[in-house]
Tab-separated table of C-alpha atoms in Angstrom:
chain	number	residue	atom	x	y	z
A	1297	UNK	CA	253.420	-49.541	110.588
A	1298	UNK	CA	253.909	-53.510	110.251
A	1299	UNK	CA	256.286	-52.535	107.470
A	1300	UNK	CA	258.272	-50.385	109.431
A	1301	UNK	CA	258.764	-52.736	112.261
A	1302	UNK	CA	260.057	-55.425	109.749
A	1303	UNK	CA	262.535	-53.178	108.130
A	1304	UNK	CA	263.674	-52.231	111.841
A	1305	UNK	CA	263.988	-55.784	112.688
A	1306	UNK	CA	265.991	-56.495	109.788
A	1307	UNK	CA	268.273	-53.648	110.580
A	1308	UNK	CA	269.124	-54.798	113.661
A	1309	UNK	CA	269.975	-58.338	112.627
A	1310	UNK	CA	272.106	-56.804	110.356
A	1311	UNK	CA	274.134	-55.097	112.596
A	1312	UNK	CA	274.289	-57.898	114.854
A	1313	UNK	CA	275.909	-59.873	112.043
A	1314	UNK	CA	278.566	-57.292	111.543
A	1315	UNK	CA	279.400	-57.043	115.158
A	1316	UNK	CA	279.793	-60.748	115.228
A	1317	UNK	CA	281.932	-61.020	111.908
A	1318	UNK	CA	284.285	-57.907	113.525
A	1319	UNK	CA	284.402	-59.813	116.943
A	1320	UNK	CA	285.885	-62.706	115.398
A	1321	UNK	CA	288.999	-60.519	114.012
A	1322	UNK	CA	289.757	-59.614	117.462
A	1323	UNK	CA	290.471	-63.198	118.306
A	1324	UNK	CA	293.872	-62.448	115.752
A	1325	UNK	CA	297.127	-62.708	117.218
A	1326	UNK	CA	298.132	-59.250	115.848
A	1327	UNK	CA	294.658	-57.994	117.157
A	1328	UNK	CA	295.202	-59.405	120.688
A	1329	UNK	CA	298.738	-58.051	120.854
A	1330	UNK	CA	297.423	-54.834	120.296
A	1331	UNK	CA	294.611	-55.238	122.993
A	1332	UNK	CA	297.489	-56.493	125.630
A	1333	UNK	CA	299.298	-53.299	124.772
A	1334	UNK	CA	296.437	-50.818	125.494
A	1335	UNK	CA	295.505	-52.626	129.122
A	1336	UNK	CA	299.276	-52.198	129.902
A	1337	UNK	CA	299.133	-48.381	128.806
A	1338	UNK	CA	295.691	-48.274	130.790
A	1339	UNK	CA	297.261	-49.778	134.151
A	1340	UNK	CA	300.452	-47.381	133.709
A	1341	UNK	CA	298.057	-44.416	132.987
A	1342	UNK	CA	296.219	-45.141	136.273
A	1343	UNK	CA	299.233	-45.623	138.491
A	1344	UNK	CA	300.867	-42.380	136.923
A	1345	UNK	CA	297.684	-40.375	137.426
A	1346	UNK	CA	297.602	-41.781	141.232
A	1347	UNK	CA	301.267	-40.633	141.389
A	1348	UNK	CA	301.032	-37.152	140.102
A	1349	UNK	CA	297.555	-36.009	141.185
A	1350	UNK	CA	298.601	-35.169	144.818
A	1351	UNK	CA	301.447	-33.203	143.664
A	1352	UNK	CA	299.400	-31.362	141.083
A	1353	UNK	CA	296.883	-30.301	143.755
A	1354	UNK	CA	299.510	-29.203	146.016
A	1355	UNK	CA	300.924	-27.091	143.091
A	1356	UNK	CA	297.464	-25.575	142.601
A	1357	UNK	CA	296.992	-24.705	146.153
A	1358	UNK	CA	300.168	-22.075	145.672
A	1359	UNK	CA	298.635	-20.735	143.067
A	1360	UNK	CA	297.085	-17.389	144.485
A	1361	UNK	CA	296.106	-14.499	142.496
A	1362	UNK	CA	295.011	-16.774	139.358
A	1363	UNK	CA	292.166	-16.057	137.622
A	1364	UNK	CA	289.334	-18.618	138.268
A	1365	UNK	CA	288.735	-19.724	134.734
A	1366	UNK	CA	292.296	-20.925	134.744
A	1367	UNK	CA	292.250	-22.645	138.238
A	1368	UNK	CA	289.193	-24.380	137.134
A	1369	UNK	CA	290.830	-25.483	133.774
A	1370	UNK	CA	293.796	-26.973	135.887
A	1371	UNK	CA	291.105	-28.950	137.974
A	1372	UNK	CA	289.539	-30.437	135.219
A	1373	UNK	CA	292.758	-31.313	133.669
A	1374	UNK	CA	293.880	-32.946	137.353
A	1375	UNK	CA	290.581	-35.051	137.484
A	1376	UNK	CA	291.658	-36.498	134.181
A	1377	UNK	CA	295.132	-36.994	134.210
A	1378	UNK	CA	294.649	-40.692	134.109
A	1379	UNK	CA	292.749	-40.186	130.616
A	1380	UNK	CA	295.739	-38.267	129.455
A	1381	UNK	CA	298.416	-40.314	130.372
A	1382	UNK	CA	296.245	-43.296	128.414
A	1383	UNK	CA	296.174	-41.183	125.396
A	1384	UNK	CA	299.492	-40.307	125.592
A	1385	UNK	CA	300.914	-43.763	126.048
A	1386	UNK	CA	298.576	-44.931	123.289
A	1387	UNK	CA	299.611	-42.474	120.614
A	1388	UNK	CA	303.125	-43.379	121.506
A	1389	UNK	CA	302.451	-47.067	121.356
A	1390	UNK	CA	300.880	-46.454	117.751
A	1391	UNK	CA	304.096	-44.639	116.759
A	1392	UNK	CA	306.371	-47.591	118.057
A	1393	UNK	CA	304.131	-49.882	115.947
A	1394	UNK	CA	304.500	-47.748	113.007
A	1395	UNK	CA	308.313	-47.997	113.037
A	1396	UNK	CA	308.162	-51.666	113.813
A	1397	UNK	CA	305.798	-52.787	111.116
A	1398	UNK	CA	304.223	-51.074	107.800
A	1399	UNK	CA	300.817	-53.123	108.130
A	1400	UNK	CA	298.495	-50.726	108.939
A	1401	UNK	CA	296.168	-53.804	110.390
A	1402	UNK	CA	298.875	-54.384	113.189
A	1403	UNK	CA	298.243	-50.631	115.086
A	1404	UNK	CA	294.476	-50.431	113.701
A	1405	UNK	CA	292.881	-50.927	116.849
A	1406	UNK	CA	295.603	-48.953	118.701
A	1407	UNK	CA	295.217	-45.810	116.567
A	1408	UNK	CA	291.161	-46.333	116.936
A	1409	UNK	CA	291.179	-46.262	120.520
A	1410	UNK	CA	293.611	-43.805	120.886
A	1411	UNK	CA	291.503	-41.498	118.674
A	1412	UNK	CA	287.988	-42.475	120.823
A	1413	UNK	CA	289.973	-41.732	123.960
A	1414	UNK	CA	290.957	-37.981	122.423
A	1415	UNK	CA	287.778	-37.256	121.174
A	1416	UNK	CA	286.323	-38.295	124.575
A	1417	UNK	CA	288.764	-36.153	126.430
A	1418	UNK	CA	288.221	-33.121	123.942
A	1419	UNK	CA	284.003	-33.695	124.684
A	1420	UNK	CA	284.575	-33.752	128.339
A	1421	UNK	CA	286.691	-30.619	128.290
A	1422	UNK	CA	284.075	-28.608	125.875
A	1423	UNK	CA	281.059	-29.531	127.731
A	1424	UNK	CA	282.016	-27.743	130.658
A	1425	UNK	CA	280.560	-24.807	128.781
A	1426	UNK	CA	277.326	-25.755	129.468
A	1427	UNK	CA	276.226	-24.605	133.009
A	1428	UNK	CA	273.188	-26.898	133.741
A	1429	UNK	CA	274.233	-30.042	135.356
A	1430	UNK	CA	271.430	-32.029	133.828
A	1431	UNK	CA	271.772	-31.058	130.177
A	1432	UNK	CA	275.740	-31.094	130.473
A	1433	UNK	CA	275.479	-34.740	131.510
A	1434	UNK	CA	273.032	-35.344	128.894
A	1435	UNK	CA	275.220	-33.615	126.026
A	1436	UNK	CA	278.246	-35.170	127.291
A	1437	UNK	CA	277.078	-38.919	126.926
A	1438	UNK	CA	275.504	-37.894	123.594
A	1439	UNK	CA	278.681	-36.508	121.989
A	1440	UNK	CA	280.659	-39.899	123.765
A	1441	UNK	CA	278.263	-42.072	122.234
A	1442	UNK	CA	278.173	-40.268	118.732
A	1443	UNK	CA	282.140	-40.029	118.367
A	1444	UNK	CA	282.448	-43.815	119.594
A	1445	UNK	CA	280.119	-44.921	116.785
A	1446	UNK	CA	281.542	-42.297	114.219
A	1447	UNK	CA	285.177	-43.890	114.749
A	1448	UNK	CA	283.554	-47.586	114.730
A	1449	UNK	CA	281.403	-46.550	111.466
A	1450	UNK	CA	278.295	-47.324	112.724
A	1451	UNK	CA	276.723	-43.952	112.455
A	1452	UNK	CA	274.884	-44.936	109.559
A	1453	UNK	CA	273.448	-48.048	110.984
A	1454	UNK	CA	272.585	-46.241	114.224
A	1455	UNK	CA	271.092	-43.453	112.247
A	1456	UNK	CA	268.625	-45.841	110.416
A	1457	UNK	CA	268.212	-47.787	113.746
A	1458	UNK	CA	266.763	-44.585	115.861
A	1459	UNK	CA	264.835	-43.221	112.578
A	1460	UNK	CA	262.709	-46.587	112.764
A	1461	UNK	CA	262.020	-45.885	115.864
A	1462	UNK	CA	258.992	-43.549	114.920
A	1463	UNK	CA	255.474	-42.162	115.528
A	1464	UNK	CA	253.247	-41.561	113.105
A	1465	UNK	CA	249.920	-39.492	113.249
A	1466	UNK	CA	248.653	-38.927	109.510
A	1467	UNK	CA	251.307	-36.688	107.989
A	1468	UNK	CA	253.123	-36.219	110.959
A	1469	UNK	CA	256.052	-38.174	111.571
A	1470	UNK	CA	258.228	-38.298	114.844
A	1471	UNK	CA	261.040	-40.456	115.087
A	1472	UNK	CA	263.853	-41.004	117.769
A	1473	UNK	CA	266.496	-39.447	115.734
A	1474	UNK	CA	264.531	-36.391	115.170
A	1475	UNK	CA	264.073	-35.912	119.182
A	1476	UNK	CA	267.692	-36.718	119.267
A	1477	UNK	CA	268.709	-34.378	117.056
A	1478	UNK	CA	266.091	-31.449	118.355
A	1479	UNK	CA	267.600	-31.974	121.948
A	1480	UNK	CA	271.373	-31.562	121.062
A	1481	UNK	CA	271.003	-28.701	118.622
A	1482	UNK	CA	268.873	-27.093	120.732
A	1483	UNK	CA	271.164	-27.631	123.651
A	1484	UNK	CA	274.286	-26.499	121.621
A	1485	UNK	CA	272.551	-23.104	120.393
A	1486	UNK	CA	271.328	-22.829	124.119
A	1487	UNK	CA	274.951	-22.658	125.421
A	1488	UNK	CA	275.849	-20.480	122.429
A	1489	UNK	CA	272.636	-18.101	123.285
A	1490	UNK	CA	273.820	-17.989	127.099
A	1491	UNK	CA	277.439	-17.007	126.109
A	1492	UNK	CA	276.232	-14.263	123.615
A	1493	UNK	CA	273.725	-13.119	126.253
A	1494	UNK	CA	276.479	-12.973	128.817
A	1495	UNK	CA	278.973	-10.941	126.560
A	1496	UNK	CA	276.382	-8.688	125.693
A	1497	UNK	CA	274.805	-8.164	128.875
A	1498	UNK	CA	278.642	-7.564	130.253
A	1499	UNK	CA	278.987	-4.833	127.671
A	1500	UNK	CA	275.606	-2.968	128.364
A	1501	UNK	CA	276.326	-2.922	131.861
A	1502	UNK	CA	279.657	-1.082	131.511
A	1503	UNK	CA	278.108	1.599	129.309
A	1504	UNK	CA	277.934	4.746	131.622
A	1505	UNK	CA	275.454	6.453	128.895
A	1506	UNK	CA	272.441	4.070	129.524
A	1507	UNK	CA	270.617	4.442	132.848
A	1508	UNK	CA	270.476	1.423	135.447
A	1509	UNK	CA	266.861	0.808	134.481
A	1510	UNK	CA	267.553	0.588	130.714
A	1511	UNK	CA	270.526	-1.458	131.339
A	1512	UNK	CA	268.299	-3.948	132.886
A	1513	UNK	CA	265.797	-3.437	130.259
A	1514	UNK	CA	267.974	-4.284	127.305
A	1515	UNK	CA	269.885	-6.937	129.122
A	1516	UNK	CA	266.355	-8.807	129.359
A	1517	UNK	CA	265.366	-8.081	125.797
A	1518	UNK	CA	268.703	-9.293	124.656
A	1519	UNK	CA	268.100	-12.859	126.643
A	1520	UNK	CA	264.522	-13.058	125.641
A	1521	UNK	CA	265.682	-12.773	121.957
A	1522	UNK	CA	268.430	-15.253	121.960
A	1523	UNK	CA	266.807	-17.833	123.810
A	1524	UNK	CA	263.428	-17.589	122.068
A	1525	UNK	CA	266.001	-17.732	118.726
A	1526	UNK	CA	267.794	-20.705	119.839
A	1527	UNK	CA	264.357	-22.255	120.621
A	1528	UNK	CA	262.878	-21.968	117.312
A	1529	UNK	CA	266.257	-22.288	115.213
A	1530	UNK	CA	266.715	-25.574	116.945
A	1531	UNK	CA	263.385	-27.140	116.038
A	1532	UNK	CA	263.788	-25.735	112.370
A	1533	UNK	CA	267.048	-27.265	111.917
A	1534	UNK	CA	265.818	-30.695	112.394
A	1535	UNK	CA	262.898	-30.285	110.033
A	1536	UNK	CA	259.866	-29.647	112.896
A	1537	UNK	CA	257.099	-28.008	111.337
A	1538	UNK	CA	256.564	-24.690	113.170
A	1539	UNK	CA	253.164	-24.146	112.033
A	1540	UNK	CA	251.507	-26.685	114.094
A	1541	UNK	CA	253.658	-25.551	116.850
A	1542	UNK	CA	252.607	-21.762	116.556
A	1543	UNK	CA	248.904	-22.976	116.681
A	1544	UNK	CA	249.477	-25.472	119.833
A	1545	UNK	CA	251.508	-22.171	121.251
A	1546	UNK	CA	248.574	-20.040	120.556
A	1547	UNK	CA	245.981	-22.444	122.616
A	1548	UNK	CA	248.623	-22.998	125.443
A	1549	UNK	CA	249.185	-19.125	126.000
A	1550	UNK	CA	245.523	-18.629	126.300
A	1551	UNK	CA	245.440	-21.127	128.900
A	1552	UNK	CA	248.184	-19.804	130.925
A	1553	UNK	CA	246.838	-16.217	130.274
A	1554	UNK	CA	243.776	-17.404	132.536
A	1555	UNK	CA	245.781	-19.329	134.734
A	1556	UNK	CA	248.959	-17.354	135.519
A	1557	UNK	CA	247.257	-13.550	135.925
A	1558	UNK	CA	249.360	-12.882	138.847
A	1559	UNK	CA	252.481	-14.300	136.981
A	1560	UNK	CA	251.811	-12.632	133.527
A	1561	UNK	CA	250.792	-9.145	135.502
A	1562	UNK	CA	254.041	-8.955	137.098
A	1563	UNK	CA	255.910	-9.774	133.821
A	1564	UNK	CA	254.202	-6.829	132.361
A	1565	UNK	CA	254.430	-4.608	135.383
A	1566	UNK	CA	257.822	-5.147	135.503
A	1567	UNK	CA	258.433	-3.975	131.900
A	1568	UNK	CA	256.507	-0.756	132.562
A	1569	UNK	CA	258.700	-0.136	135.695
A	1570	UNK	CA	261.808	-0.604	133.085
A	1571	UNK	CA	260.068	1.709	130.814
A	1572	UNK	CA	259.047	4.644	132.849
A	1573	UNK	CA	261.834	4.531	134.839
A	1574	UNK	CA	259.876	5.017	138.131
A	1575	UNK	CA	262.584	3.134	139.938
A	1576	UNK	CA	265.812	1.694	138.921
A	1577	UNK	CA	268.744	-0.297	141.035
A	1578	UNK	CA	269.917	1.950	143.804
A	1579	UNK	CA	267.129	4.240	144.352
A	1580	UNK	CA	265.948	4.179	148.446
A	1581	UNK	CA	262.465	3.528	148.483
A	1582	UNK	CA	259.777	2.954	151.214
A	1583	UNK	CA	256.628	0.544	150.387
A	1584	UNK	CA	254.497	0.496	153.825
A	1585	UNK	CA	256.654	-0.377	156.357
A	1586	UNK	CA	259.379	-1.629	154.266
A	1587	UNK	CA	262.396	0.938	153.629
A	1588	UNK	CA	265.502	0.194	151.937
A	1589	UNK	CA	267.262	0.297	148.673
A	1590	UNK	CA	266.773	-1.159	145.315
A	1591	UNK	CA	269.633	-3.788	144.394
A	1592	UNK	CA	267.985	-5.710	141.430
A	1593	UNK	CA	264.927	-5.599	139.139
A	1594	UNK	CA	263.914	-8.801	138.497
A	1595	UNK	CA	261.316	-9.962	135.618
A	1596	UNK	CA	258.528	-11.073	138.495
A	1597	UNK	CA	260.044	-8.850	141.607
A	1598	UNK	CA	262.150	-6.308	142.983
A	1599	UNK	CA	264.623	-6.687	145.688
A	1600	UNK	CA	264.691	-4.434	148.407
A	1601	UNK	CA	267.736	-4.766	150.922
A	1602	UNK	CA	266.883	-2.978	154.314
A	1603	UNK	CA	269.360	-1.592	156.661
A	1604	UNK	CA	269.190	-4.623	158.884
A	1605	UNK	CA	270.407	-6.866	156.001
A	1606	UNK	CA	266.851	-8.413	155.242
A	1607	UNK	CA	266.010	-8.769	151.449
A	1608	UNK	CA	262.655	-8.380	150.272
A	1609	UNK	CA	261.121	-9.360	147.351
A	1610	UNK	CA	258.473	-6.863	146.375
A	1611	UNK	CA	256.020	-8.194	143.421
A	1612	UNK	CA	256.025	-5.714	140.557
A	1613	UNK	CA	252.513	-5.253	140.639
A	1614	UNK	CA	252.934	-3.877	143.970
A	1615	UNK	CA	255.016	-1.162	142.888
A	1616	UNK	CA	252.476	-0.214	140.188
A	1617	UNK	CA	249.271	-0.386	141.701
A	1618	UNK	CA	250.442	0.810	145.495
A	1619	UNK	CA	252.034	4.063	146.839
A	1620	UNK	CA	255.898	3.872	147.085
A	1621	UNK	CA	257.823	6.684	148.532
A	1622	UNK	CA	261.104	7.260	146.277
A	1623	UNK	CA	263.390	9.039	148.257
A	1624	UNK	CA	266.144	9.417	145.002
A	1625	UNK	CA	263.734	9.619	142.053
A	1626	UNK	CA	264.688	13.165	140.635
A	1627	UNK	CA	267.567	13.907	143.062
A	1628	UNK	CA	269.362	12.656	146.235
A	1629	UNK	CA	268.262	15.736	148.459
A	1630	UNK	CA	266.389	14.019	151.389
A	1631	UNK	CA	264.571	16.355	154.054
A	1632	UNK	CA	264.586	15.004	157.648
A	1633	UNK	CA	262.132	16.805	160.505
A	1634	UNK	CA	262.817	16.421	164.183
A	1635	UNK	CA	260.799	17.825	167.171
A	1636	UNK	CA	261.869	18.856	170.560
A	1637	UNK	CA	260.730	21.238	173.528
A	1638	UNK	CA	262.585	23.623	175.814
A	1639	UNK	CA	261.388	25.364	178.894
A	1640	UNK	CA	259.487	28.856	178.819
A	1641	UNK	CA	262.459	30.496	180.768
A	1642	UNK	CA	264.707	30.124	177.353
A	1643	UNK	CA	264.912	32.476	174.774
A	1644	UNK	CA	263.186	31.130	171.781
A	1645	UNK	CA	265.587	33.227	169.541
A	1646	UNK	CA	268.492	31.740	171.632
A	1647	UNK	CA	267.155	28.075	170.941
A	1648	UNK	CA	266.962	28.524	167.496
A	1649	UNK	CA	270.253	29.592	166.794
A	1650	UNK	CA	271.871	26.888	168.849
A	1651	UNK	CA	269.741	24.177	167.252
A	1652	UNK	CA	270.685	25.557	163.757
A	1653	UNK	CA	274.507	25.651	164.650
A	1654	UNK	CA	274.482	22.206	166.468
A	1655	UNK	CA	272.764	20.547	163.491
A	1656	UNK	CA	275.323	22.146	161.200
A	1657	UNK	CA	277.851	20.654	162.887
A	1658	UNK	CA	276.919	17.043	162.122
A	1659	UNK	CA	278.421	15.318	159.528
A	1660	UNK	CA	276.036	14.334	156.512
A	1661	UNK	CA	273.881	17.590	157.227
A	1662	UNK	CA	274.241	19.561	154.007
A	1663	UNK	CA	275.730	22.974	154.638
A	1664	UNK	CA	274.717	24.548	151.222
A	1665	UNK	CA	270.995	24.225	152.532
A	1666	UNK	CA	271.327	25.262	156.000
A	1667	UNK	CA	268.702	23.637	158.508
A	1668	UNK	CA	266.028	25.714	159.713
A	1669	UNK	CA	263.986	25.595	163.172
A	1670	UNK	CA	260.802	27.020	163.928
A	1671	UNK	CA	258.285	27.462	166.774
A	1672	UNK	CA	255.330	25.016	166.218
A	1673	UNK	CA	253.345	25.464	169.209
A	1674	UNK	CA	253.337	26.496	173.054
A	1675	UNK	CA	252.876	23.214	174.770
A	1676	UNK	CA	251.498	22.173	178.753
A	1677	UNK	CA	255.018	22.235	179.790
A	1678	UNK	CA	257.383	23.505	176.775
A	1679	UNK	CA	257.909	25.752	173.924
A	1680	UNK	CA	257.648	23.068	170.941
A	1681	UNK	CA	260.243	23.546	167.793
A	1682	UNK	CA	260.738	21.633	164.834
A	1683	UNK	CA	264.408	21.352	163.301
A	1684	UNK	CA	264.571	20.481	159.541
A	1685	UNK	CA	267.545	19.496	157.659
A	1686	UNK	CA	268.782	18.024	154.537
A	1687	UNK	CA	271.088	15.086	153.512
A	1688	UNK	CA	272.120	13.669	150.337
A	1689	UNK	CA	272.832	10.167	151.234
A	1690	UNK	CA	269.466	7.991	152.255
A	1691	UNK	CA	271.079	5.100	151.740
A	1692	UNK	CA	273.487	5.701	154.737
A	1693	UNK	CA	270.346	5.316	157.286
A	1694	UNK	CA	267.759	7.797	158.401
A	1695	UNK	CA	267.731	6.845	162.283
A	1696	UNK	CA	271.096	7.446	162.609
A	1697	UNK	CA	271.413	10.650	161.427
A	1698	UNK	CA	268.686	11.724	163.485
A	1699	UNK	CA	270.251	10.129	166.545
A	1700	UNK	CA	273.109	12.282	166.108
A	1701	UNK	CA	271.441	15.550	165.594
A	1702	UNK	CA	269.104	15.041	169.020
A	1703	UNK	CA	272.734	14.115	170.474
A	1704	UNK	CA	274.292	17.395	168.901
A	1705	UNK	CA	271.250	19.032	170.479
A	1706	UNK	CA	271.785	17.618	173.761
A	1707	UNK	CA	275.280	18.749	173.883
A	1708	UNK	CA	274.628	22.500	172.750
A	1709	UNK	CA	271.670	23.076	175.158
A	1710	UNK	CA	273.563	21.663	178.097
A	1711	UNK	CA	276.397	24.028	177.311
A	1712	UNK	CA	274.426	26.956	176.902
A	1713	UNK	CA	272.352	26.350	179.920
A	1714	UNK	CA	268.712	25.314	177.758
A	1715	UNK	CA	266.688	23.056	179.848
A	1716	UNK	CA	264.561	20.462	178.246
A	1717	UNK	CA	261.545	20.416	180.565
A	1718	UNK	CA	259.580	17.310	181.482
A	1719	UNK	CA	255.689	17.036	182.855
A	1720	UNK	CA	256.214	17.553	187.003
A	1721	UNK	CA	253.133	16.936	189.579
A	1722	UNK	CA	253.020	18.681	192.978
A	1723	UNK	CA	250.846	17.125	195.539
A	1724	UNK	CA	249.684	19.899	198.256
A	1725	UNK	CA	247.405	19.080	201.471
A	1726	UNK	CA	245.162	21.515	202.411
A	1727	UNK	CA	245.077	23.195	205.821
A	1728	UNK	CA	242.613	21.294	207.757
A	1729	UNK	CA	242.919	18.116	205.978
A	1730	UNK	CA	243.332	15.000	207.803
A	1731	UNK	CA	245.684	12.368	206.368
A	1732	UNK	CA	244.127	8.998	206.777
A	1733	UNK	CA	246.381	5.569	207.139
A	1734	UNK	CA	245.549	2.032	206.958
A	1735	UNK	CA	245.697	0.603	210.518
A	1736	UNK	CA	248.836	-1.477	211.137
A	1737	UNK	CA	248.143	-5.339	211.498
A	1738	UNK	CA	248.037	-6.827	215.055
A	1739	UNK	CA	251.342	-8.380	215.704
A	1740	UNK	CA	249.637	-11.603	216.360
A	1741	UNK	CA	248.388	-11.460	213.009
A	1742	UNK	CA	252.344	-11.289	211.527
A	1743	UNK	CA	253.308	-14.249	213.562
A	1744	UNK	CA	256.042	-12.105	215.128
A	1745	UNK	CA	253.984	-12.208	218.471
A	1746	UNK	CA	256.156	-12.460	221.656
A	1747	UNK	CA	259.467	-10.905	219.677
């Protein structure tokens, strides 16, 4: 450990000596001239960026109908106009100096800064592929530092310094360089895996030969495989021993199994739901008091949207262990029942015929499966009927179609003189009875005496 610390201090000393020697060369007249040219280029680039940025924004607002990715790319360019102008002016200065003098040292700093600025611009544009803001910032700063050290010729020295910052436990040695490589490689692999997963998922969803539930299952399998492969390949690429990681992951897995039983149960239940195809996106289901259609099948929950716009997240375990009514499991046919009553004076044969014709005239009621009407009992004040009819679009709502059928019955009964009875009560005073009322209060008690 002491030897590693001494070697680390030695490397820092050598690097500092080299930087001091390089800084002395900057005081040469030719180097000062190049620095002055770069400062002028920076000021001019800043002014040009301030002048052209509003015009470019106004032009972008007029671009209607363009794809979003093009507009986002133009916005990235607009935010980096000053850097683009600086790069163009720097390379123009390099070209002018090349025509003025043949000595490479007279344009060395100009070419160096122009190259670094160009690499920074490429990094800032390509890292936009990383969607996670924190990861994108980390990758951007890492690549900016790396390209700067590369053009300055300090990559070997920086690698030695980072490799000297290490922790060793027996045969296991973990250095800052290995951690940095692992993070960068894993981030790049995760970005590539995300792009491949997105492309593959889009193709799977466009395939009409695959059922919706199998589409969701295949998309999840592809995502798990690609991201797992990116993680382990990234660790293996930087030299991590996966044998010890396997033992550690096994121990962690046992602990998570006991501590996250519900989470694991929901994950397994989600896979079972996708395999047995009991529910799928678009199905209309009712679970307890919740009635709606499935909009998404997640790894932990099922998203159900109701008619009033509420979105319920039902755990997958509830769909496996509870009673679920799937209104569109095997087919889309749904039978609805409504009850009504008519007076005893009305002919039941006419009532049944009128009710069936009224239901047939309502939209959404199937004609190939005609409604039926039956007497279900003789009530205290009415003959009770049940009217059954079929629909094929439960996602359109059940209450509204029942209401439309009831309204059609009302109009049809009114047209044919069929009455809908309601309970009535008659009060009879028997002969010889005396009606007793409460005595009126004295006028003096009412406070209006003398009126």
